[in-house]
Amino acid sequence: MDNYSNDNTASRYKAHVSILGISQIHLRNPYIIAWWSAAFPGFGHMLLSKYLRGYVLFIWEVVVNIKAHVNQAMIYSFQGDIDLAKEVLDTRWLLMYIPVYLFTIWDSYRTTVDLNKIYYLADSEDHQFNSFSLGAVEINYLDKRNPVIAVVWSLFMPGLGQLYVNRIMTAFFVIFWVVVFFYFSHAQEAVSLLFLGKVSQATHVLNPEWLLFLPSHYGFAAFDAYMSAIESNKLYKEVQSKYLSKNYQAAGFRLLKGQKVK
């Protein structure tokens, strides 16, 4: 049940609230979105709420990266072992990896530019959209969220910040994959050994090929939760302003530029 039923009379809408999350179109920097796609394919599209495309590219990145040993080659190159980095790369997978990686960056940039144009058109049309959704499995609604708290929860565990700001689909996806990365990298096992003072064992037990996925994952979770909280707050203020103007403001009220309100 929604507090507004979309009759599709508008050409474009700025937002949609469902039991699975809040999707909205707002102005974004195309270079930042492209950068996140370069950091980890799929992240840029998920920031744009293009979940299906983002999930496909994300899973592609994980599978092909592991098969081609891209992360392992990066580790050797960081250590200065260039010859070993070349040797470990599997070119059968690498030649498939590069075109999709470049497409991800290009497509996220192009899509951001298009969505920015659509935002201006949707903003000028200013059509109503639902702000409350009630279903059998979830209740979702626009409300104010603290961006700092969203970041803090994301740093504790990626995905919790998305749950806080009502991005349910992204939250479950991020939580699932951070569990996968923790499991195969043995990161938590290494942390436990560090607490016991067994530094050499902690270093030995780590799987760096899977560990390199975690920094991007944490960074994306914190950034997405922070930006989602800010943009959701803007949307909430806009909806509240329109509601108060419609129901409580006198029809003849006009606020002139430069005029003080008594």
Coordinates of N, CA, C and O in Angstrom, one line a residue, residues 107-251:
D107 N 30.2 3.2 -19.4 CA 28.7 3.1 -19.3 C 28.2 3.8 -18.1 O 27.2 4.5 -18.1
S108 N 28.9 3.8 -17.0 CA 28.5 4.5 -15.8 C 28.6 6.0 -16.0 O 27.8 6.7 -15.5
Y109 N 29.7 6.4 -16.7 CA 29.8 7.8 -17.0 C 28.7 8.3 -17.9 O 28.1 9.3 -17.6
R110 N 28.5 7.6 -19.0 CA 27.4 7.9 -19.9 C 26.0 8.0 -19.2 O 25.2 8.9 -19.4
T111 N 25.8 7.0 -18.4 CA 24.5 6.9 -17.7 C 24.3 8.0 -16.8 O 23.2 8.6 -16.6
T112 N 25.3 8.4 -16.1 CA 25.2 9.5 -15.1 C 24.9 10.8 -15.9 O 24.1 11.6 -15.4
V113 N 25.5 11.1 -17.0 CA 25.2 12.3 -17.8 C 23.8 12.3 -18.2 O 23.1 13.3 -18.1
D114 N 23.3 11.1 -18.7 CA 21.9 11.0 -19.1 C 20.9 11.3 -17.9 O 19.9 12.0 -18.1
L115 N 21.2 10.7 -16.8 CA 20.3 10.8 -15.6 C 20.3 12.2 -15.1 O 19.3 12.7 -14.6
N116 N 21.5 12.9 -15.2 CA 21.5 14.4 -14.8 C 20.6 15.2 -15.7 O 19.8 16.1 -15.2
K117 N 20.5 14.9 -17.0 CA 19.6 15.6 -17.9 C 18.1 15.2 -17.5 O 17.3 16.1 -17.5
I118 N 17.9 14.0 -17.2 CA 16.6 13.5 -16.9 C 16.1 14.2 -15.6 O 14.9 14.6 -15.4
Y119 N 17.1 14.4 -14.6 CA 16.7 15.0 -13.4 C 16.2 16.5 -13.6 O 15.2 16.9 -13.0
Y120 N 16.8 17.2 -14.5 CA 16.4 18.6 -14.7 C 15.0 18.6 -15.3 O 14.1 19.4 -15.0
L121 N 14.7 17.6 -16.2 CA 13.4 17.5 -16.8 C 12.3 17.1 -15.8 O 11.2 17.7 -15.7
A122 N 12.7 16.1 -14.9 CA 11.8 15.7 -13.9 C 11.5 16.8 -12.8 O 10.4 16.9 -12.3
D123 N 12.6 17.5 -12.5 CA 12.4 18.6 -11.5 C 11.5 19.7 -12.0 O 10.8 20.3 -11.3
S124 N 11.6 20.0 -13.3 CA 10.8 21.1 -13.9 C 9.3 20.6 -14.0 O 8.4 21.4 -13.8
E125 N 9.1 19.3 -14.2 CA 7.8 18.8 -14.3 C 7.2 18.7 -12.9 O 6.0 18.8 -12.7
D126 N 8.0 18.4 -11.9 CA 7.6 18.4 -10.5 C 6.4 17.6 -10.2 O 5.5 18.1 -9.5
H127 N 6.3 16.4 -10.6 CA 5.2 15.5 -10.4 C 5.3 14.8 -9.1 O 6.3 14.5 -8.6
Q128 N 4.1 14.5 -8.5 CA 4.1 13.9 -7.2 C 4.5 12.4 -7.3 O 4.4 11.8 -8.3
F129 N 5.1 11.9 -6.2 CA 5.5 10.5 -6.1 C 5.2 10.1 -4.7 O 5.0 10.9 -3.7
N130 N 5.2 8.8 -4.5 CA 4.9 8.2 -3.2 C 6.0 8.4 -2.2 O 7.2 8.3 -2.6
S131 N 5.7 8.6 -0.9 CA 6.7 8.7 0.1 C 6.6 7.7 1.2 O 7.3 7.7 2.2
F132 N 5.6 6.8 1.1 CA 5.3 5.8 2.1 C 4.8 4.5 1.5 O 4.0 4.5 0.6
S133 N 5.4 3.4 1.9 CA 5.1 2.1 1.3 C 4.9 1.1 2.4 O 5.9 0.9 3.2
L134 N 3.8 0.4 2.4 CA 3.5 -0.6 3.4 C 3.2 -1.9 2.8 O 2.3 -2.0 1.9
G135 N 3.9 -3.0 3.1 CA 3.7 -4.3 2.5 C 3.7 -5.3 3.6 O 3.9 -5.1 4.8
A136 N 3.5 -6.6 3.2 CA 3.4 -7.7 4.1 C 4.8 -8.0 4.8 O 4.8 -8.6 5.9
V137 N 5.9 -7.6 4.1 CA 7.2 -8.0 4.6 C 8.0 -6.8 5.0 O 9.1 -7.0 5.6
E138 N 7.6 -5.6 4.7 CA 8.4 -4.4 5.1 C 7.6 -3.2 5.1 O 6.5 -3.1 4.4
I139 N 8.0 -2.2 5.8 CA 7.5 -0.8 5.8 C 8.6 0.1 5.4 O 9.7 0.1 6.1
N140 N 8.4 1.0 4.5 CA 9.5 1.9 4.0 C 8.9 3.3 3.8 O 7.7 3.4 3.4
Y141 N 9.6 4.3 4.2 CA 9.1 5.7 4.1 C 10.3 6.6 4.1 O 11.4 6.3 4.6
L142 N 10.0 7.8 3.6 CA 11.0 8.9 3.6 C 11.1 9.5 5.0 O 10.1 9.7 5.7
D143 N 12.3 9.6 5.5 CA 12.5 10.2 6.8 C 13.9 10.8 6.9 O 14.8 10.5 6.0
K144 N 14.2 11.6 7.9 CA 15.6 12.2 8.0 C 16.5 11.1 8.6 O 16.1 10.4 9.5
R145 N 17.7 11.0 8.1 CA 18.7 10.1 8.6 C 20.0 10.9 8.7 O 20.3 11.8 8.0
N146 N 20.8 10.5 9.7 CA 22.1 11.2 10.0 C 23.1 10.6 9.1 O 23.5 9.4 9.3
P147 N 23.8 11.3 8.2 CA 24.8 10.8 7.3 C 26.0 10.2 8.1 O 26.6 9.2 7.6
V148 N 26.4 10.8 9.2 CA 27.5 10.4 9.9 C 27.2 9.0 10.5 O 28.1 8.1 10.5
I149 N 26.0 8.8 11.1 CA 25.7 7.5 11.7 C 25.7 6.4 10.6 O 26.1 5.3 10.8
A150 N 25.2 6.8 9.4 CA 25.2 5.9 8.3 C 26.6 5.4 7.9 O 26.9 4.2 7.7
V151 N 27.6 6.3 8.0 CA 29.0 6.0 7.7 C 29.5 5.1 8.8 O 30.2 4.1 8.6
V152 N 29.2 5.4 10.1 CA 29.7 4.6 11.2 C 29.3 3.2 11.1 O 30.1 2.3 11.3
W153 N 28.0 3.0 10.9 CA 27.5 1.6 10.8 C 28.1 0.9 9.6 O 28.4 -0.3 9.6
S154 N 28.4 1.6 8.5 CA 29.0 1.0 7.3 C 30.4 0.5 7.6 O 30.9 -0.5 7.1
L155 N 31.1 1.3 8.5 CA 32.5 0.9 8.8 C 32.5 -0.2 9.8 O 33.5 -1.0 9.8
F156 N 31.5 -0.4 10.6 CA 31.4 -1.5 11.5 C 31.2 -2.8 10.7 O 31.8 -3.8 10.9
M157 N 30.2 -2.7 9.7 CA 30.0 -3.8 8.8 C 29.3 -3.3 7.6 O 28.2 -2.7 7.6
P158 N 30.0 -3.4 6.4 CA 29.3 -2.9 5.2 C 27.9 -3.5 5.0 O 27.7 -4.7 5.1
G159 N 27.0 -2.6 4.6 CA 25.6 -3.0 4.4 C 24.7 -2.5 5.5 O 23.5 -2.3 5.3
L160 N 25.2 -2.3 6.7 CA 24.4 -1.8 7.8 C 24.0 -0.4 7.6 O 22.9 0.0 7.9
G161 N 24.9 0.4 7.0 CA 24.5 1.8 6.7 C 23.4 1.9 5.6 O 22.5 2.7 5.7
Q162 N 23.4 0.9 4.7 CA 22.4 0.9 3.7 C 21.0 0.5 4.3 O 20.0 1.0 3.9
L163 N 21.1 -0.4 5.3 CA 19.8 -0.7 6.0 C 19.3 0.5 6.7 O 18.1 0.7 6.8
Y164 N 20.2 1.3 7.3 CA 19.8 2.4 8.0 C 19.1 3.5 7.2 O 18.2 4.1 7.6
V165 N 19.6 3.6 5.9 CA 19.0 4.6 5.0 C 18.0 4.0 4.0 O 17.6 4.6 3.0
N166 N 17.5 2.8 4.3 CA 16.4 2.1 3.6 C 16.8 1.8 2.1 O 16.0 1.8 1.2
R167 N 18.1 1.4 1.9 CA 18.5 0.9 0.6 C 18.6 -0.7 0.8 O 19.7 -1.2 0.9
I168 N 17.4 -1.3 0.8 CA 17.4 -2.7 1.2 C 18.1 -3.6 0.2 O 18.9 -4.5 0.6
M169 N 17.9 -3.5 -1.1 CA 18.5 -4.3 -2.1 C 20.0 -4.2 -2.0 O 20.7 -5.3 -2.0
T170 N 20.5 -3.0 -2.0 CA 22.0 -2.8 -1.9 C 22.5 -3.4 -0.6 O 23.6 -4.0 -0.5
A171 N 21.8 -3.2 0.5 CA 22.2 -3.7 1.8 C 22.4 -5.2 1.8 O 23.5 -5.7 2.2
F172 N 21.5 -6.0 1.4 CA 21.6 -7.4 1.4 C 22.7 -7.9 0.4 O 23.5 -8.8 0.7
F173 N 22.9 -7.2 -0.7 CA 23.9 -7.6 -1.6 C 25.3 -7.3 -1.0 O 26.2 -8.2 -1.1
V174 N 25.5 -6.2 -0.4 CA 26.8 -5.8 0.2 C 27.1 -6.7 1.3 O 28.2 -7.2 1.5
I175 N 26.1 -7.0 2.2 CA 26.3 -7.9 3.3 C 26.7 -9.3 2.9 O 27.7 -9.9 3.4
F176 N 26.0 -9.8 1.9 CA 26.3 -11.1 1.4 C 27.8 -11.2 0.9 O 28.5 -12.2 1.3
W177 N 28.2 -10.3 0.1 CA 29.5 -10.3 -0.5 C 30.6 -10.0 0.5 O 31.8 -10.5 0.4
V178 N 30.4 -9.2 1.5 CA 31.4 -9.0 2.5 C 31.7 -10.2 3.4 O 32.8 -10.5 3.8
V179 N 30.6 -11.0 3.6 CA 30.8 -12.3 4.3 C 31.6 -13.2 3.4 O 32.5 -13.9 3.9
V180 N 31.4 -13.3 2.1 CA 32.2 -14.1 1.2 C 33.6 -13.7 1.2 O 34.5 -14.5 1.3
F181 N 33.9 -12.4 1.1 CA 35.3 -11.9 1.1 C 36.0 -12.2 2.5 O 37.2 -12.5 2.5
F182 N 35.3 -12.0 3.6 CA 35.9 -12.3 4.9 C 36.2 -13.8 5.0 O 37.3 -14.2 5.5
Y183 N 35.3 -14.6 4.5 CA 35.5 -16.1 4.6 C 36.7 -16.5 3.8 O 37.6 -17.2 4.3
F184 N 36.8 -16.1 2.5 CA 37.9 -16.6 1.7 C 39.2 -15.9 1.9 O 40.3 -16.5 1.6
S185 N 39.2 -14.7 2.5 CA 40.4 -14.0 2.8 C 41.0 -14.4 4.1 O 42.2 -14.1 4.4
H186 N 40.2 -15.0 5.0 CA 40.6 -15.4 6.4 C 40.9 -14.1 7.2 O 41.8 -14.2 8.1
A187 N 40.3 -13.0 6.9 CA 40.7 -11.7 7.5 C 40.4 -11.8 9.0 O 41.2 -11.3 9.8
Q188 N 39.2 -12.3 9.4 CA 38.8 -12.3 10.8 C 39.7 -13.3 11.6 O 40.0 -13.0 12.7
E189 N 40.0 -14.4 10.9 CA 41.0 -15.3 11.6 C 42.3 -14.7 11.8 O 42.9 -14.9 12.9
A190 N 42.8 -13.9 10.9 CA 44.1 -13.2 11.0 C 44.0 -12.1 12.1 O 44.9 -12.0 12.9
V191 N 42.8 -11.5 12.3 CA 42.7 -10.5 13.3 C 42.7 -11.1 14.7 O 43.3 -10.6 15.6
S192 N 42.1 -12.3 14.8 CA 42.1 -13.1 16.1 C 43.5 -13.4 16.4 O 43.9 -13.3 17.6
L193 N 44.3 -13.9 15.5 CA 45.7 -14.2 15.7 C 46.5 -13.0 16.1 O 47.4 -13.1 17.0
L194 N 46.2 -11.9 15.6 CA 46.9 -10.7 15.9 C 46.6 -10.3 17.4 O 47.6 -9.9 18.1
F195 N 45.4 -10.4 17.8 CA 45.1 -10.2 19.2 C 45.8 -11.1 20.2 O 46.1 -10.7 21.3
L196 N 46.1 -12.3 19.7 CA 46.9 -13.2 20.5 C 48.4 -13.0 20.4 O 49.2 -13.7 21.0
G197 N 48.8 -12.0 19.6 CA 50.2 -11.8 19.4 C 50.9 -12.6 18.4 O 52.2 -12.6 18.3
K198 N 50.2 -13.4 17.6 CA 50.8 -14.4 16.7 C 50.8 -13.7 15.3 O 50.0 -14.0 14.4
V199 N 51.8 -12.8 15.1 CA 51.8 -12.0 13.9 C 52.2 -12.8 12.7 O 51.6 -12.6 11.6
S200 N 53.2 -13.7 12.8 CA 53.6 -14.5 11.7 C 52.5 -15.4 11.2 O 52.3 -15.6 10.0
Q201 N 51.8 -16.0 12.2 CA 50.7 -16.9 11.8 C 49.5 -16.1 11.1 O 48.9 -16.6 10.2
A202 N 49.3 -14.9 11.6 CA 48.2 -14.0 11.1 C 48.6 -13.7 9.6 O 47.7 -13.7 8.7
T203 N 49.8 -13.4 9.4 CA 50.2 -13.0 8.0 C 50.1 -14.3 7.1 O 49.7 -14.1 5.9
H204 N 50.5 -15.4 7.6 CA 50.5 -16.6 6.8 C 49.1 -17.1 6.4 O 48.9 -17.6 5.4
V205 N 48.1 -16.9 7.4 CA 46.8 -17.4 7.1 C 46.0 -16.5 6.1 O 45.0 -17.0 5.5
L206 N 46.4 -15.3 5.9 CA 45.7 -14.4 5.0 C 45.8 -14.8 3.6 O 46.8 -15.3 3.1
N207 N 44.7 -14.7 2.9 CA 44.6 -14.9 1.4 C 44.5 -13.5 0.8 O 43.4 -12.9 0.7
P208 N 45.7 -12.9 0.4 CA 45.6 -11.5 -0.1 C 44.8 -11.3 -1.4 O 44.3 -10.2 -1.7
E209 N 44.6 -12.4 -2.2 CA 43.9 -12.3 -3.4 C 42.4 -11.9 -3.1 O 41.8 -11.1 -3.9
W210 N 41.9 -12.4 -2.1 CA 40.5 -12.1 -1.7 C 40.5 -10.9 -0.8 O 39.5 -10.1 -0.7
L211 N 41.6 -10.7 0.0 CA 41.6 -9.5 0.9 C 41.6 -8.2 0.2 O 41.0 -7.2 0.7
L212 N 42.1 -8.1 -1.0 CA 42.1 -6.9 -1.8 C 40.7 -6.4 -2.2 O 40.6 -5.2 -2.6
F213 N 39.7 -7.3 -2.1 CA 38.4 -6.9 -2.4 C 37.8 -6.0 -1.3 O 36.9 -5.2 -1.5
L214 N 38.3 -6.2 -0.1 CA 37.6 -5.6 1.1 C 37.7 -4.0 1.1 O 36.8 -3.4 1.5
P215 N 38.9 -3.4 0.9 CA 39.0 -2.0 1.0 C 38.0 -1.3 0.1 O 37.3 -0.3 0.5
S216 N 37.8 -1.7 -1.2 CA 36.8 -1.1 -2.1 C 35.4 -1.3 -1.5 O 34.6 -0.4 -1.6
H217 N 35.2 -2.5 -1.0 CA 33.8 -2.8 -0.5 C 33.5 -1.9 0.7 O 32.4 -1.4 0.8
Y218 N 34.4 -1.7 1.6 CA 34.2 -0.8 2.8 C 34.0 0.6 2.3 O 33.1 1.3 2.8
G219 N 34.9 1.0 1.4 CA 34.8 2.4 0.9 C 33.4 2.7 0.2 O 32.8 3.7 0.4
F220 N 33.0 1.8 -0.6 CA 31.7 1.9 -1.3 C 30.6 2.0 -0.4 O 29.7 2.8 -0.5
A221 N 30.6 1.1 0.6 CA 29.5 1.0 1.6 C 29.3 2.3 2.3 O 28.2 2.8 2.5
A222 N 30.5 2.9 2.8 CA 30.4 4.1 3.5 C 30.0 5.3 2.6 O 29.2 6.1 3.0
F223 N 30.5 5.4 1.4 CA 30.2 6.5 0.5 C 28.7 6.4 0.1 O 28.0 7.4 0.1
D224 N 28.3 5.2 -0.3 CA 26.9 5.1 -0.7 C 25.9 5.4 0.4 O 24.9 6.1 0.2
A225 N 26.2 5.0 1.6 CA 25.3 5.2 2.8 C 25.3 6.7 3.1 O 24.2 7.3 3.4
Y226 N 26.4 7.4 3.0 CA 26.5 8.8 3.3 C 25.8 9.6 2.3 O 24.9 10.5 2.6
M227 N 26.0 9.4 1.0 CA 25.3 10.1 0.0 C 23.8 9.8 -0.1 O 23.0 10.7 -0.3
S228 N 23.5 8.6 0.2 CA 22.0 8.2 0.2 C 21.3 9.0 1.3 O 20.2 9.4 1.1
A229 N 22.0 9.1 2.5 CA 21.3 9.8 3.6 C 21.1 11.3 3.3 O 20.1 11.8 3.5
I230 N 22.1 11.9 2.7 CA 22.0 13.3 2.3 C 20.9 13.5 1.3 O 20.1 14.4 1.4
E231 N 20.9 12.7 0.2 CA 19.9 12.9 -0.8 C 18.5 12.6 -0.4 O 17.5 13.2 -0.8
S232 N 18.4 11.6 0.5 CA 17.1 11.2 1.0 C 16.6 12.3 1.9 O 15.4 12.6 1.9
N233 N 17.5 12.9 2.7 CA 17.0 14.1 3.5 C 16.5 15.2 2.7 O 15.6 15.9 3.1
K234 N 17.2 15.5 1.6 CA 16.7 16.6 0.7 C 15.3 16.2 0.1 O 14.5 17.1 0.1
L235 N 15.2 15.0 -0.2 CA 13.9 14.6 -0.8 C 12.8 14.7 0.3 O 11.7 15.1 0.0
Y236 N 13.1 14.3 1.5 CA 12.2 14.4 2.6 C 11.8 15.8 2.9 O 10.6 16.1 3.1
K237 N 12.7 16.8 2.9 CA 12.4 18.2 3.1 C 11.5 18.7 2.0 O 10.6 19.5 2.3
E238 N 11.8 18.3 0.8 CA 11.0 18.7 -0.3 C 9.5 18.3 -0.2 O 8.6 19.0 -0.4
V239 N 9.4 17.0 0.2 CA 8.0 16.5 0.3 C 7.3 17.2 1.5 O 6.1 17.5 1.3
Q240 N 8.0 17.4 2.6 CA 7.4 18.1 3.7 C 7.0 19.5 3.4 O 5.9 20.0 3.8
S241 N 7.9 20.2 2.6 CA 7.6 21.6 2.2 C 6.3 21.7 1.4 O 5.5 22.6 1.6
K242 N 6.2 20.8 0.4 CA 5.1 20.8 -0.5 C 3.8 20.5 0.3 O 2.7 21.1 0.1
Y243 N 3.9 19.5 1.3 CA 2.7 19.2 2.1 C 2.2 20.3 2.9 O 1.0 20.6 3.0
L244 N 3.2 21.0 3.6 CA 2.8 22.1 4.4 C 2.3 23.3 3.6 O 1.3 24.0 4.0
S245 N 2.9 23.5 2.5 CA 2.4 24.6 1.6 C 1.0 24.4 1.1 O 0.1 25.3 1.0
K246 N 0.7 23.1 0.8 CA -0.6 22.7 0.2 C -1.7 22.8 1.3 O -2.8 23.2 1.0
N247 N -1.4 22.3 2.5 CA -2.4 22.1 3.5 C -2.5 23.2 4.5 O -3.6 23.4 5.2
Y248 N -1.5 24.0 4.7 CA -1.5 25.0 5.8 C -1.2 26.4 5.3 O -1.3 27.4 6.1
Q249 N -0.7 26.6 4.1 CA -0.3 28.0 3.7 C -1.5 28.6 3.0 O -2.2 27.9 2.2
A250 N -1.8 29.9 3.2 CA -2.9 30.6 2.6 C -2.7 30.6 1.1 O -1.5 30.8 0.6
A251 N -3.7 30.5 0.4 CA -3.7 30.4 -1.1 C -3.1 31.7 -1.7 O -2.4 31.6 -2.7

